[in-house]
Short mmCIF file of C-alpha atoms in Angstrom, two decimals:
data_model
loop_
_atom_site.label_atom_id
_atom_site.label_comp_id
_atom_site.label_asym_id
_atom_site.label_seq_id
_atom_site.Cartn_x
_atom_site.Cartn_y
_atom_site.Cartn_z
CA MET A 677 28.68 45.91 -121.78
CA GLN A 678 30.21 43.61 -119.18
CA LYS A 679 29.19 44.09 -115.56
CA HIS A 680 31.23 42.98 -112.57
CA ILE A 681 30.01 41.33 -109.39
CA TYR A 682 32.01 41.38 -106.16
CA VAL A 683 31.57 38.90 -103.30
CA SER A 684 33.27 39.11 -99.89
CA SER A 685 34.00 35.66 -98.44
CA PRO A 686 35.42 36.16 -94.93
CA LYS A 687 35.84 32.51 -93.94
CA SER A 688 38.36 32.01 -96.75
CA ASN A 689 39.80 35.57 -96.50
CA GLN A 690 38.93 36.25 -100.13
CA ILE A 691 37.08 38.53 -102.52
CA TYR A 692 35.61 36.91 -105.63
CA VAL A 693 35.26 38.94 -108.81
CA TRP A 694 32.78 37.73 -111.43
CA GLY A 695 32.16 39.04 -114.93
CA PHE A 696 28.70 39.05 -116.45
CA VAL A 697 27.36 39.79 -119.91
CA GLU A 698 23.57 39.68 -120.31
CA LYS A 699 22.15 36.27 -121.33
CA GLN A 700 25.45 34.57 -120.47
CA GLU A 701 26.64 32.74 -117.39
CA LEU A 702 29.08 34.27 -114.90
CA LYS A 703 32.80 34.16 -115.61
CA LEU A 704 35.32 34.09 -112.76
CA ILE A 705 37.78 36.96 -113.23
CA GLN A 706 39.72 36.99 -109.96
CA VAL A 707 39.99 35.34 -106.55
CA LEU A 708 41.79 37.87 -104.36
CA ASP A 709 43.42 36.55 -101.18
CA ILE A 710 43.54 39.44 -98.71
CA ASN A 711 44.73 37.71 -95.48
CA LEU A 712 41.86 39.44 -93.68
CA GLN A 713 38.16 38.78 -93.28
CA ALA A 714 36.35 40.82 -95.93
CA GLN A 715 33.07 42.06 -94.52
CA PRO A 716 30.68 44.73 -95.96
CA ILE A 717 31.50 46.15 -99.39
CA THR A 718 30.35 49.08 -101.49
CA ILE A 719 31.37 50.63 -104.81
CA SER A 720 32.32 54.15 -105.84
CA ASN A 721 31.30 54.55 -109.48
CA LYS A 722 32.71 58.06 -109.50
CA ASN A 723 36.23 56.97 -108.54
CA ASN A 724 36.04 53.35 -109.76
CA LEU A 725 36.91 51.98 -106.33
CA LEU A 726 35.71 49.19 -104.05
CA TYR A 727 35.56 49.82 -100.28
CA VAL A 728 35.73 46.79 -97.99
CA GLY A 729 35.33 46.66 -94.22
CA VAL A 730 37.91 44.21 -92.83
CA LYS A 731 38.93 42.49 -89.60
CA PRO A 732 40.73 41.49 -87.39
CA LYS A 733 42.94 44.38 -88.56
CA LEU A 734 40.02 46.70 -88.12
CA GLY A 735 39.41 49.23 -90.84
CA ILE A 736 38.58 49.80 -94.49
CA ASN A 737 40.52 48.55 -97.49
CA THR A 738 40.26 50.55 -100.71
CA TYR A 739 40.72 48.70 -104.01
CA GLU A 740 41.13 50.15 -107.47
CA ILE A 741 38.85 48.48 -110.01
CA LYS A 742 40.78 47.72 -113.19
CA PRO A 743 39.10 47.86 -116.64
CA ASN A 744 38.61 44.07 -116.61
CA GLY A 745 37.00 44.27 -113.15
CA SER A 746 39.95 42.90 -111.18
CA LEU A 747 41.04 44.56 -107.93
CA PHE A 748 44.28 46.19 -106.77
CA LEU A 749 44.80 47.30 -103.15
CA LYS A 750 45.38 51.07 -102.91
CA ASP A 751 44.93 51.94 -99.26
CA HIS A 752 43.93 50.89 -95.75
CA ILE A 753 42.56 53.12 -93.01
CA ASN A 754 42.42 51.91 -89.40
CA LEU A 755 39.29 52.07 -87.27
CA ASP A 756 38.80 51.31 -83.58
CA PHE A 757 35.86 48.96 -84.18
CA SER A 758 34.58 46.43 -86.68
CA ILE A 759 31.98 47.55 -89.20
CA ASN A 760 29.07 45.49 -90.49
CA TYR A 761 27.52 47.94 -93.00
CA ILE A 762 29.08 50.57 -95.23
CA PHE A 763 27.22 53.21 -97.23
CA LEU A 764 28.48 55.84 -99.67
CA ASN A 765 26.64 59.16 -99.94
CA LYS A 766 25.39 60.58 -103.25
CA GLU A 767 28.39 62.88 -103.70
CA GLU A 768 30.68 59.92 -102.96
CA ASN A 769 32.83 61.90 -100.56
CA LEU A 770 31.69 60.28 -97.30
CA LEU A 771 31.49 56.71 -96.03
CA PHE A 772 28.90 55.94 -93.35
CA CYS A 773 30.11 52.93 -91.34
CA SER A 774 27.78 51.11 -88.93
CA SER A 775 29.31 49.15 -86.06
CA PHE A 776 27.08 46.61 -84.36
CA HIS A 777 29.66 45.68 -81.71
CA GLY A 778 30.94 49.24 -81.33
CA ASN A 779 27.37 50.56 -80.90
CA CYS A 780 28.14 53.57 -83.06
CA LEU A 781 28.02 55.19 -86.48
CA CYS A 782 31.27 56.49 -87.93
CA VAL A 783 31.52 58.91 -90.87
CA VAL A 784 34.77 58.84 -92.85
CA LYS A 785 35.81 61.65 -95.19
CA ILE A 786 36.99 60.65 -98.69
CA ASN A 787 39.56 62.79 -100.46
CA GLU A 788 39.47 63.95 -104.10
CA PHE A 789 41.11 60.71 -105.22
CA GLY A 790 38.50 58.55 -103.50
CA ILE A 791 40.73 57.48 -100.60
CA PRO A 792 39.22 57.40 -97.08
CA GLU A 793 41.15 60.08 -95.24
CA ARG A 794 39.88 60.69 -91.72
CA ILE A 795 36.93 60.31 -89.38
CA VAL A 796 34.77 63.44 -89.31
CA ASN A 797 31.92 62.27 -87.09
CA ILE A 798 31.20 59.49 -84.59
CA THR A 799 27.72 59.09 -83.13
CA LYS A 800 27.84 56.80 -80.10
CA ASN A 801 25.29 54.89 -78.03
CA ILE A 802 23.38 53.47 -80.99
CA TYR A 803 23.11 49.99 -79.54
CA GLY A 804 23.39 47.27 -82.13
CA CYS A 805 23.92 49.84 -84.89
CA HIS A 806 23.32 47.76 -88.00
CA SER A 807 22.90 49.99 -91.05
CA ALA A 808 22.69 53.61 -92.16
CA LYS A 809 21.20 55.16 -95.30
CA ILE A 810 20.53 58.68 -96.56
CA ASN A 811 17.20 59.32 -98.26
CA GLU A 812 17.08 60.27 -101.94
CA THR A 813 16.56 63.96 -101.20
CA ASN A 814 19.85 63.90 -99.28
CA ASN A 815 18.59 65.57 -96.11
CA LYS A 816 17.78 62.74 -93.72
CA LEU A 817 19.89 59.89 -92.39
CA TYR A 818 18.22 56.72 -91.10
CA VAL A 819 20.21 54.49 -88.71
CA THR A 820 18.88 51.18 -87.39
CA SER A 821 19.46 50.21 -83.76
CA LEU A 822 18.78 46.50 -83.63
CA LYS A 823 19.20 46.15 -79.85
CA GLU A 824 16.91 49.10 -79.10
CA ASP A 825 14.16 48.13 -81.54
CA GLN A 826 14.17 51.55 -83.15
CA THR A 827 15.56 53.52 -86.06
CA TYR A 828 17.14 56.92 -85.50
CA VAL A 829 16.32 59.69 -87.97
CA TYR A 830 18.78 62.55 -88.24
CA ASP A 831 18.64 65.81 -90.13
CA ILE A 832 21.90 65.77 -92.06
CA SER A 833 23.81 68.78 -93.34
CA PHE A 834 27.20 69.25 -94.93
CA TYR A 835 29.66 72.10 -94.66
CA GLU A 836 33.08 72.03 -96.27
CA SER A 837 34.81 68.92 -94.84
CA SER A 838 32.33 68.23 -92.06
CA VAL A 839 28.99 66.50 -91.66
CA TYR A 840 26.43 67.47 -89.03
CA LEU A 841 23.74 65.19 -87.62
CA LYS A 842 20.78 66.37 -85.58
CA GLU A 843 18.48 63.71 -84.16
CA ASN A 844 14.87 64.64 -84.83
CA TYR A 845 12.80 61.47 -84.78
CA LEU A 846 12.67 57.84 -83.68
CA LEU A 847 10.90 55.11 -85.63
CA LYS A 848 9.90 52.62 -82.94
CA THR A 849 9.02 49.01 -83.66
CA GLN A 850 7.78 46.21 -81.42
CA ASN A 851 10.04 44.72 -78.74
CA GLN A 852 12.54 42.12 -79.98
CA TYR A 853 11.80 42.76 -83.66
CA GLY A 854 15.35 43.95 -84.35
CA PRO A 855 15.32 46.54 -87.21
CA ARG A 856 18.21 45.74 -89.55
CA HIS A 857 18.32 47.10 -93.15
CA ILE A 858 16.45 49.88 -94.97
CA SER A 859 15.08 50.65 -98.44
CA PHE A 860 13.36 53.79 -99.76
CA TYR A 861 10.62 54.27 -102.33
CA LYS A 862 9.41 57.42 -104.17
CA LYS A 863 12.34 59.57 -103.02
CA GLY A 864 11.96 58.57 -99.39
CA GLU A 865 8.21 59.08 -99.12
CA PHE A 866 8.01 55.45 -98.02
CA ILE A 867 10.57 53.71 -95.81
CA TYR A 868 10.86 49.91 -95.56
CA ILE A 869 12.77 48.39 -92.63
CA ILE A 870 13.34 44.64 -92.37
CA ASN A 871 13.19 43.20 -88.84
CA GLU A 872 15.77 40.50 -88.20
CA PHE A 873 14.18 38.51 -85.39
CA ASN A 874 10.58 38.02 -86.49
CA GLY A 875 10.75 38.04 -90.29
CA THR A 876 8.65 41.12 -90.92
CA ILE A 877 8.94 44.48 -92.69
CA ASP A 878 7.84 47.76 -91.14
CA VAL A 879 6.50 50.35 -93.58
CA TRP A 880 6.57 54.07 -92.76
CA ARG A 881 5.23 57.03 -94.72
CA PHE A 882 7.04 60.36 -94.50
CA ASP A 883 5.04 63.53 -95.16
CA LYS A 884 7.61 66.09 -96.31
CA ASN A 885 5.16 68.97 -95.84
CA GLU A 886 4.09 68.07 -92.31
CA LYS A 887 7.54 66.59 -91.64
CA ILE A 888 6.12 63.61 -89.80
CA HIS A 889 6.55 59.83 -90.07
CA THR A 890 3.49 57.59 -89.91
CA TYR A 891 3.62 53.85 -89.25
CA ILE A 892 1.36 52.23 -91.86
CA GLN A 893 2.14 48.49 -92.08
CA ASN A 894 3.92 45.47 -90.66
CA ILE A 895 3.98 42.48 -93.01
CA SER A 896 5.54 39.02 -92.77
CA LEU A 897 7.99 37.39 -95.17
CA VAL A 898 5.78 34.30 -95.01
CA LYS A 899 2.05 33.92 -95.47
CA PHE A 900 -0.13 35.03 -92.60
CA ASN A 901 -1.63 31.60 -91.96
CA ALA A 902 1.86 30.16 -91.38
CA ILE A 903 2.53 32.76 -88.67
CA LYS A 904 -0.95 32.28 -87.20
CA ASN A 905 -0.46 28.53 -86.93
CA ASN A 906 2.98 29.01 -85.31
CA ILE A 907 4.80 27.15 -88.06
CA PHE A 908 7.48 29.84 -87.94
CA THR A 909 8.09 31.10 -84.42
CA GLU A 910 11.50 32.68 -84.89
CA LEU A 911 13.07 33.90 -88.11
CA TRP A 912 16.44 35.42 -89.00
CA SER A 913 15.91 37.96 -91.75
CA SER A 914 18.78 39.80 -93.36
CA ASP A 915 18.55 41.90 -96.53
CA ILE A 916 16.02 44.02 -98.42
CA HIS A 917 16.04 45.76 -101.83
CA ILE A 918 13.56 47.51 -104.11
CA HIS A 919 13.53 46.88 -107.86
CA PRO A 920 15.12 49.89 -109.62
CA LYS A 921 12.45 50.12 -112.34
CA LYS A 922 9.27 48.50 -111.03
CA ASN A 923 7.08 48.39 -107.92
CA PHE A 924 8.62 45.24 -106.46
CA LEU A 925 10.37 44.65 -103.14
CA TYR A 926 12.52 41.62 -102.27
CA ALA A 927 13.61 40.43 -98.82
CA CYS A 928 15.50 37.37 -97.61
CA ASP A 929 15.58 35.22 -94.48
CA ARG A 930 18.50 33.04 -93.34
CA LYS A 931 16.53 30.56 -91.27
CA LEU A 932 14.03 29.83 -94.04
CA ASN A 933 16.71 29.99 -96.78
CA SER A 934 14.28 32.12 -98.75
CA ILE A 935 13.65 35.26 -100.76
CA THR A 936 10.19 36.82 -100.62
CA LEU A 937 8.68 38.97 -103.38
CA PHE A 938 6.21 41.78 -102.61
CA HIS A 939 4.33 44.23 -104.80
CA ILE A 940 4.37 47.90 -103.73
CA ASN A 941 1.18 49.92 -104.10
CA ARG A 942 2.42 53.06 -105.84
CA GLN A 943 -0.13 55.35 -104.17
CA THR A 944 -0.21 54.01 -100.61
CA GLY A 945 3.23 52.38 -100.33
CA LEU A 946 1.65 49.27 -98.80
CA LEU A 947 3.14 45.85 -99.55
CA ASN A 948 1.30 42.87 -100.93
CA PHE A 949 2.82 39.39 -100.50
CA ILE A 950 3.33 37.61 -103.85
CA LYS A 951 5.60 34.62 -103.38
CA LYS A 952 8.33 33.08 -101.21
CA TYR A 953 11.19 31.32 -103.03
CA ASP A 954 13.63 28.75 -101.71
CA THR A 955 17.18 29.93 -102.31
CA GLU A 956 20.76 29.44 -101.09
CA GLN A 957 21.41 28.14 -97.58
CA GLN A 958 21.57 31.09 -95.17
CA PRO A 959 21.23 33.99 -97.65
CA ARG A 960 23.02 36.92 -96.04
CA SER A 961 23.04 39.41 -98.92
CA PHE A 962 21.68 39.96 -102.41
CA CYS A 963 21.73 42.66 -105.08
CA ILE A 964 19.85 43.64 -108.26
CA ASP A 965 21.44 45.04 -111.41
CA ASP A 966 20.59 48.64 -112.35
CA LYS A 967 18.25 47.57 -115.18
CA GLY A 968 16.32 45.28 -112.87
CA LYS A 969 16.82 42.20 -115.01
CA TYR A 970 18.88 40.00 -112.68
CA LEU A 971 19.14 39.25 -108.97
CA PHE A 972 22.25 37.76 -107.34
CA VAL A 973 22.23 36.17 -103.89
CA VAL A 974 25.00 34.61 -101.76
CA GLY A 975 24.57 31.81 -99.22
CA GLU A 976 26.81 31.80 -96.16
CA LYS A 977 26.45 28.06 -95.62
CA SER A 978 26.11 26.86 -99.21
CA ASN A 979 29.18 28.95 -100.20
CA ASN A 980 27.50 29.82 -103.49
CA ILE A 981 26.40 32.79 -105.53
CA THR A 982 23.19 32.21 -107.46
CA MET A 983 21.91 34.22 -110.40
CA TYR A 984 18.18 34.74 -111.04
CA LYS A 985 16.31 36.23 -114.00
CA ILE A 986 13.63 38.75 -112.97
CA SER A 987 10.36 38.81 -114.88
CA LYS A 988 9.68 42.27 -116.26
CA LYS A 989 5.95 41.62 -116.05
CA ASN A 990 5.46 40.45 -112.47
CA GLY A 991 8.84 40.58 -110.70
CA LYS A 992 9.01 36.84 -110.20
CA ILE A 993 12.47 35.27 -110.21
CA LYS A 994 13.82 32.19 -111.99
CA LYS A 995 17.08 30.50 -111.07
CA ILE A 996 19.66 30.38 -113.88
CA TYR A 997 23.12 29.49 -112.53
CA SER A 998 24.86 28.79 -109.24
CA TYR A 999 28.61 28.92 -108.53
CA PHE A 1000 31.00 28.33 -105.65
CA SER A 1001 32.19 31.74 -104.39
CA GLY A 1002 34.50 31.17 -101.43
CA LEU A 1003 33.75 30.20 -97.85
CA GLY A 1004 30.97 31.99 -96.00
CA PRO A 1005 30.14 34.59 -98.69
CA LEU A 1006 28.71 37.56 -96.86
CA TRP A 1007 28.16 40.51 -99.22
CA VAL A 1008 27.50 40.86 -102.93
CA VAL A 1009 27.45 44.05 -105.03
CA ILE A 1010 27.34 44.72 -108.75
CA LYS A 1011 28.97 47.41 -110.90
#
């Protein structure tokens, strides 16, 4: 079955659509000129739609995904601020939109046809709001505040057409670490937050019975001796994902042009450094297919998308193909 990969390339005002059949190279299906800067993207599998944050006409574009993977614009909803991260809840009826420059989180209601309809919640004064994710049990929302060096944890509840957030915890990190993106493991028992400014990952354990978060680890994307010897004094980390089938975590850094592989201890949640790989220049985003066989990364400065094969045995990655994918590719997702 053919999969489709979508890349937003804001410097050329384009969205690239790639087709992929296992054990074959990528095939370019569409280059969509949108006359706007395409920013964060996410997919609704339920409604077969692609949501794209855009600027300078601030808002969200909704595209229908055709059977061959190509896109057709269906709708645009205006927002008062630019968004840098967009997340779809499990029921696929709400979009959670983080605004770094607007210092807020906006929740947009989606109608029965998958079209963003109206704003149902805005949480302000989250300074440097960078990302938002709901845990797998669907009862807690985690929102990173890069400028405050903390992650907000909200109890989340839903009633009819509304969403309710109640702040109940703060996950604090060290000053000037800059928490950015989040991944969950074992249904949210372990939380992994990548820190943008110092190239580390914070690991938290959540005890659902005691309802408390415990800080258990901070680990670097490079080997300890490199940090100790001040070889890397300032990093610029960006994205983080956990393998869908195995105990592997991947994270990338834009200054080092690298992707780092970690092993996750299934019992303790602790990370163990395995290997750092050189990759595209300034890797802003990457994704992993649902079977965990392939990893795709985009480089903002190399203007490429690169495809890697993931080892089933040890999670290590091997470069297969690289392709031009517009100017300044920012986000990549796979359907």
